Amino acid sequence: MKRTILITGGAGFIGSHVVRLFVNKYPDYRILNLDKLTYAGNLANLKDIEDRPNYTFVKGDICDFESVSGLIREARVDGIIHLAAESHVDRSIKDPFTFAKTNVLGTLSLLQAAKDFWQPLGYEIDGVPCRFYHISTDEVYGALELTRPEGKAPYGDDFFTEDTKYNPHSPYSAAKASSDHFVRAFHDTYGLPTIVTNCSNNYGPYQFPEKLIPLFVNNIRHRKPLPVYGKGENVRDWLYVEDHARAIDLIFHEGKIAETYNIGGFNEWKNIDIVRTLIRVTDRLLGRAEGEDDNLITFVTDRAGHDLRYAIDSTKLSRELGWKPSLQFEEGIEKTVRWYLENQEWLDQVTSGDYQKYYEQMYKNR
Ligand code: NAD
Ligand code: TYD
């Protein structure tokens, strides 16, 4: 089947893995990547596929309703996978307005543009059923208790399910929650064929080094302090980014309209244990003695409103669509640390801001 799919935020961390998967796996699909190229968007993440005939990059802002509408109409887009967002909690604490604008108004602008084009066509284009797939986060559910802080995971008795009530705490998660509500409202009000998924923390190559794992690998390499918030007791549930991309592919094609699916690998870790693992693996790969960099751990003032524990129950997704993660955490973390160590140039570019010249150069040379 031929399709035209608009992926938003495709130059970011998860989006670049989704774009790569779709471009490689579906040569008959036309993949449009709409991205504003904020500090988090980097076209170098997609160097290996940028010249493929089924791939087009469009620089643009999801908040620009006229441009988004024009693009959807002119390209006759029949599927949207929406990842564009402001994604870092610490930035949202400093600048909540940008998060409300991009995550809420940007999503609304896409929803309205899709609805305006699709509704008169009966939500079908040339026999292809339309689909609006919104990528969300487990953070909208709030925080779980840490009822079993000692020993091994799981660190509590409850998990986030698709029925867990929304209870966001950070401006980031509040904005994502609001966008999820708009997506569901567009289904209920206009019949827009929507799907929402809520995924746990992702890790892997091409993540911007403001997030825990790439930041700390880079700091260990350069022997800089590792700022652990609070006591490092907070728990996150980690999923390898390519497993998330595979889930997105499966759900986009086989998920049921109006449904929500949670995505996670039952892989809870306390931050301090992740940090110790990162030190051990990084030092081993750099040929340093074990324990040599333990003294880099620096406990700092806790993040405001820091959610204690996230843990996703993804039983519905595995039961209904047969998805399961492909990588064990030990394997995934080794692969990830190795990638950052082997791609120091990428890290240097993004930390210096030089990558933002890449787009200008790339298009000047054409
Ligand atoms: P990211 O910050 O790495 O990338 C976001 C991308 O969106 C960037 O390329 C950026 O340029 C683009 N963008 C931002 N504002 C835009 C705008 N106004 N118009 C067009 N493009 C814009 O984010 P990520 O970690 O890849 O997350 C992608 C999505 O997945 C987000 O919606 C996020 O909420 C969700 N999510 C992330 C995680 C995680 O662990 N990273 C987990 C669950 C869900
Ligand atoms: P992060 O990667 O920012 O993801 P999120 O806040 O979306 O879960 O942070 C992961 C965890 O690591 C979170 O509990 C906050 C903590 N953290 C630190 O302790 N120090 C840091 O410098 C960062 C960036 C995060």
XYZ file of C-alpha atoms and ligand atoms in Angstrom:
435
model
C 0.000 0.000 0.000
C 1.226 3.514 -0.751
C 0.916 6.040 2.063
C 2.054 9.576 2.820
C 3.024 9.890 6.454
C 3.899 13.087 8.271
C 6.259 12.508 11.199
C 6.683 15.571 13.418
C 9.818 16.048 15.529
C 11.711 13.590 13.324
C 15.038 15.362 13.859
C 14.914 14.750 17.616
C 15.965 11.721 19.627
C 13.024 9.294 19.305
C 11.709 10.870 16.091
C 14.968 10.200 14.235
C 14.745 6.491 15.098
C 11.114 6.401 13.937
C 11.926 8.207 10.658
C 14.864 5.844 9.981
C 12.728 2.756 10.667
C 9.879 3.901 8.391
C 12.152 5.107 5.554
C 14.076 1.814 5.547
C 11.144 -0.530 6.098
C 8.556 1.062 3.789
C 10.084 2.114 0.456
C 6.549 2.622 -0.936
C 5.619 5.173 1.745
C 6.423 8.837 1.372
C 7.836 10.008 4.697
C 7.704 13.737 5.471
C 9.659 14.891 8.497
C 8.342 18.208 9.855
C 10.690 19.719 12.432
C 11.413 23.233 13.638
C 15.032 22.318 14.455
C 15.015 23.715 17.966
C 18.129 23.135 20.074
C 16.940 19.470 20.305
C 16.521 18.907 16.569
C 19.571 17.805 14.638
C 19.614 16.704 11.001
C 22.938 14.966 11.561
C 20.825 12.313 13.344
C 19.453 11.330 9.921
C 22.555 11.607 7.723
C 22.335 7.956 6.672
C 18.865 8.309 5.125
C 18.698 11.966 4.058
C 19.070 11.201 0.332
C 16.485 8.433 0.126
C 13.814 9.006 -2.536
C 10.972 8.276 -0.101
C 12.154 10.871 2.449
C 11.617 14.640 2.594
C 12.597 17.049 5.338
C 10.402 20.110 5.884
C 11.608 22.809 8.256
C 8.587 24.210 10.048
C 6.802 24.911 13.292
C 3.785 22.776 14.302
C 2.299 25.925 15.870
C 2.106 27.583 12.430
C -1.429 26.469 11.560
C -1.467 27.858 7.990
C 1.774 26.122 6.991
C 0.823 22.844 8.667
C -2.595 22.895 6.928
C -0.973 23.669 3.576
C 1.526 20.844 3.966
C -1.079 18.247 4.928
C -3.352 19.266 2.037
C -0.711 19.614 -0.675
C 1.059 16.360 0.184
C -2.297 14.564 0.772
C -0.998 13.240 4.083
C -3.012 10.213 5.269
C -1.122 9.403 8.467
C 0.443 11.566 11.170
C 2.868 10.345 13.824
C 3.266 13.271 16.192
C 6.433 13.425 18.278
C 7.381 17.123 18.107
C 7.485 18.558 21.611
C 9.572 20.307 24.187
C 10.730 17.305 26.180
C 13.027 18.225 29.063
C 11.496 18.562 32.556
C 14.239 20.880 33.878
C 13.688 23.314 30.994
C 9.929 23.215 31.629
C 10.506 24.352 35.214
C 12.403 27.404 33.937
C 10.162 28.209 30.953
C 6.659 26.672 31.160
C 5.203 28.978 28.464
C 7.275 27.428 25.689
C 6.035 24.000 26.784
C 2.386 25.075 26.748
C 2.843 26.665 23.340
C 4.589 23.800 21.562
C 3.066 20.812 23.316
C -0.510 22.066 23.672
C -1.079 24.671 20.943
C 1.223 22.880 18.502
C -0.728 19.637 18.943
C -4.018 21.503 18.601
C -2.835 23.102 15.375
C -1.950 19.671 13.903
C -5.260 18.171 15.056
C -7.299 20.984 13.524
C -5.327 20.883 10.254
C -5.764 17.099 9.973
C -9.457 17.291 10.810
C -10.132 20.101 8.314
C -8.576 18.089 5.483
C -9.709 14.574 6.435
C -13.266 15.036 7.699
C -14.835 16.045 4.330
C -13.083 13.011 2.769
C -14.665 10.661 5.306
C -11.285 10.073 6.987
C -10.062 8.083 3.996
C -7.697 9.172 1.215
C -7.626 7.137 -2.004
C -8.842 4.080 -0.089
C -6.288 4.513 2.728
C -7.776 5.013 6.202
C -6.404 8.127 7.924
C -4.714 7.956 11.291
C -3.491 10.515 13.850
C -1.025 8.878 16.228
C 0.063 10.977 19.211
C 3.211 10.007 21.133
C 2.948 10.724 24.834
C 4.714 9.873 28.045
C 4.129 7.944 31.278
C 4.820 11.210 33.146
C 1.199 12.305 32.631
C 0.150 9.695 35.203
C 2.104 11.444 37.976
C 4.265 9.550 40.443
C 4.031 6.140 42.120
C 4.996 5.288 45.681
C 8.305 3.700 46.543
C 6.883 1.044 48.823
C 9.793 -1.400 48.420
C 12.877 0.832 48.276
C 15.334 -1.941 49.174
C 16.431 -4.918 47.107
C 15.408 -5.512 43.535
C 12.784 -3.979 41.246
C 9.854 -3.586 41.165
C 10.195 -0.900 43.825
C 6.479 -0.637 44.504
C 3.240 -2.546 44.276
C 1.456 -0.528 41.656
C 2.101 0.324 37.999
C 0.724 2.829 35.506
C -1.966 1.174 33.400
C -4.040 2.677 30.591
C -6.747 3.349 33.216
C -4.550 5.257 35.663
C -5.934 8.725 36.298
C -3.880 11.615 34.910
C -2.045 13.506 37.652
C 0.859 15.443 36.114
C 3.276 17.365 38.339
C 5.775 19.154 36.122
C 4.972 21.821 33.528
C 6.282 19.325 30.920
C 3.917 16.538 31.976
C 1.025 18.988 32.467
C 1.474 20.202 28.882
C 1.722 16.630 27.552
C -1.399 15.660 29.530
C -3.271 18.595 28.068
C -2.248 17.608 24.538
C -3.408 14.009 25.177
C -6.816 15.371 26.253
C -7.092 17.426 23.063
C -6.276 14.361 20.948
C -8.997 12.295 22.627
C -11.436 15.218 22.428
C -10.895 15.405 18.654
C -11.810 11.742 18.381
C -14.914 12.092 20.520
C -16.075 15.369 18.963
C -15.154 15.066 15.289
C -14.496 11.338 14.858
C -10.793 11.962 14.132
C -9.125 8.497 14.009
C -6.667 8.921 16.877
C -4.369 6.673 18.890
C -2.356 7.711 21.962
C 0.588 5.854 23.459
C 2.315 6.591 26.750
C 5.891 5.383 26.951
C 8.445 5.210 29.751
C 11.937 6.808 29.694
C 13.854 6.043 26.506
C 17.609 5.618 26.172
C 19.944 4.978 23.243
C 21.921 6.811 20.535
C 21.183 10.427 19.498
C 19.651 11.590 22.793
C 20.455 15.224 23.558
C 23.086 15.333 26.341
C 20.945 17.248 28.806
C 19.173 13.989 29.717
C 20.609 11.711 32.393
C 22.287 8.953 30.365
C 24.124 10.859 27.580
C 24.997 13.723 29.953
C 26.583 11.382 32.457
C 28.489 9.280 29.879
C 29.966 12.474 28.461
C 30.827 13.771 31.930
C 32.458 10.487 32.972
C 34.598 10.546 29.837
C 35.744 14.096 30.594
C 35.924 13.488 34.349
C 33.343 16.160 35.152
C 31.013 15.959 38.190
C 27.850 13.861 37.874
C 25.018 15.953 39.412
C 22.660 13.403 41.008
C 19.424 15.099 42.134
C 18.458 14.521 45.790
C 19.632 11.137 47.051
C 19.410 9.391 43.681
C 16.510 7.296 45.024
C 14.055 8.230 42.250
C 13.044 5.352 40.037
C 12.620 5.436 36.255
C 11.523 2.651 33.903
C 13.918 2.480 30.914
C 13.259 1.304 27.361
C 15.748 1.096 24.472
C 14.706 3.676 21.872
C 14.621 1.226 18.947
C 12.147 -0.924 20.874
C 9.938 2.161 21.232
C 10.244 2.828 17.481
C 9.226 -0.790 16.736
C 6.210 -0.407 19.022
C 5.235 2.818 17.213
C 5.424 1.019 13.844
C 3.263 -1.849 15.128
C 0.690 0.403 16.781
C 0.491 2.786 13.822
C -0.407 -0.146 11.559
C -2.331 -2.456 13.868
C -3.478 -0.459 16.877
C -7.189 0.158 17.373
C -8.563 3.637 16.780
C -9.425 5.600 19.953
C -7.306 3.260 22.082
C -4.447 4.045 24.427
C -1.448 1.737 24.760
C 1.235 1.945 27.432
C 4.752 1.110 26.253
C 7.473 -0.056 28.651
C 9.789 -2.921 29.361
C 9.210 -3.591 33.102
C 12.716 -2.241 33.672
C 12.804 -0.061 36.795
C 16.057 1.420 38.010
C 16.966 3.810 40.816
C 18.928 6.755 39.422
C 21.927 6.049 41.642
C 22.140 2.455 40.366
C 22.006 3.692 36.769
C 24.791 6.155 37.537
C 26.972 3.416 39.084
C 26.317 1.193 36.055
C 27.247 4.021 33.685
C 30.521 4.606 35.539
C 31.372 0.885 35.511
C 30.600 0.376 31.807
C 32.177 3.656 30.636
C 35.374 3.079 32.619
C 35.668 -0.497 31.340
C 35.201 0.597 27.720
C 37.790 3.365 28.189
C 40.258 0.922 29.751
C 40.149 2.662 33.137
C 40.407 0.854 36.474
C 37.137 -0.193 38.132
C 35.877 2.392 40.618
C 38.289 5.036 39.317
C 35.488 7.536 38.622
C 33.108 6.800 41.518
C 34.195 10.071 43.132
C 32.538 12.028 40.302
C 29.130 11.358 41.880
C 27.927 14.664 43.325
C 24.609 14.871 45.162
C 22.935 18.195 44.354
C 19.689 19.975 45.301
C 16.701 17.943 44.203
C 14.609 18.877 41.143
C 11.461 20.790 42.170
C 8.426 18.490 42.202
C 10.668 15.512 41.353
C 8.434 12.478 40.648
C 9.530 9.591 42.848
C 8.778 6.516 40.758
C 7.550 5.679 37.253
C 6.666 2.098 36.327
C 4.688 1.132 33.237
C 2.449 -1.880 32.834
C 2.551 -2.685 29.101
C 0.595 -5.932 29.339
C -2.153 -4.645 27.023
C 0.312 -3.976 24.203
C 1.970 -7.389 24.476
C -1.348 -9.233 24.860
C -3.219 -7.475 22.034
C -0.448 -6.760 19.533
C 2.317 -9.181 20.547
C 4.994 -6.506 21.183
C 7.857 -7.103 23.570
C 11.203 -5.381 24.049
C 14.079 -7.015 22.169
C 16.997 -5.915 24.335
C 17.934 -6.709 27.909
C 18.970 -3.560 29.788
C 22.607 -4.689 30.282
C 22.952 -5.187 26.523
C 21.172 -1.902 25.717
C 23.247 0.160 28.122
C 26.515 -1.312 26.825
C 25.447 -0.537 23.244
C 24.437 2.991 24.240
C 27.611 3.857 26.167
C 29.709 2.439 23.328
C 27.794 4.590 20.813
C 28.401 7.823 22.749
C 32.078 6.987 23.212
C 32.461 6.231 19.498
C 30.528 9.355 18.497
C 32.378 12.007 20.439
C 32.215 14.272 17.385
C 28.379 14.187 17.505
C 28.470 14.982 21.231
C 30.965 17.809 20.724
C 28.821 19.275 17.948
C 25.633 19.263 19.960
C 27.250 20.600 23.098
C 28.859 23.461 21.132
C 25.708 24.211 19.117
C 27.598 23.714 15.812
C 25.056 21.184 14.550
C 22.594 23.997 13.990
C 24.722 25.181 11.069
C 24.329 21.751 9.433
C 20.924 22.542 7.956
C 22.065 25.830 6.440
C 25.135 24.166 4.903
C 23.214 21.169 3.657
C 20.628 23.275 1.837
C 23.136 25.858 0.578
C 25.068 23.085 -1.183
C 22.029 21.810 -3.144
P 13.511 15.661 21.643
O 13.497 16.864 22.517
O 14.782 14.910 21.472
O 13.006 16.051 20.170
C 11.909 16.882 19.940
C 11.925 17.292 18.476
O 10.783 18.140 18.243
C 13.158 18.097 18.066
O 13.655 17.627 16.823
C 12.634 19.520 17.925
O 13.333 20.294 16.964
C 11.196 19.268 17.495
N 10.307 20.393 17.824
C 10.192 21.046 19.006
N 9.306 22.037 18.914
C 8.818 22.001 17.643
C 7.841 22.764 16.936
N 7.210 23.792 17.526
N 7.571 22.448 15.657
C 8.214 21.411 15.045
N 9.157 20.672 15.662
C 9.452 20.955 16.941
O 12.365 14.728 22.204
P 12.288 13.136 22.318
O 12.931 12.713 23.570
O 12.702 12.534 21.033
O 10.712 12.957 22.509
C 9.857 12.855 21.370
C 8.426 12.685 21.847
O 8.316 11.508 22.639
C 7.919 13.839 22.706
O 6.578 14.091 22.366
C 8.037 13.301 24.127
O 7.070 13.883 24.967
C 7.758 11.829 23.906
N 8.368 10.907 24.894
C 9.724 10.998 25.175
C 10.288 10.087 26.066
C 11.776 10.122 26.377
O 12.233 9.384 27.246
N 12.575 10.908 25.681
C 9.500 9.109 26.682
C 8.120 9.061 26.360
C 7.587 9.954 25.465
P 15.823 12.837 32.656
O 16.783 12.094 31.763
O 15.827 14.321 32.640
O 14.357 12.266 32.322
P 12.942 12.521 33.108
O 13.071 13.682 33.988
O 12.017 12.784 31.957
O 12.648 11.243 33.814
O 16.069 12.375 34.150
C 16.019 11.020 34.524
C 16.169 10.965 36.031
O 17.487 11.398 36.373
C 15.231 11.889 36.762
O 14.790 11.260 37.978
C 16.065 13.110 37.105
C 17.459 12.520 37.255
N 18.571 13.412 36.869
C 19.628 13.658 37.748
O 19.647 13.137 38.881
N 20.633 14.497 37.358
C 20.644 15.085 36.123
O 21.587 15.872 35.816
C 19.567 14.809 35.223
C 19.535 15.448 33.856
C 18.548 13.968 35.641
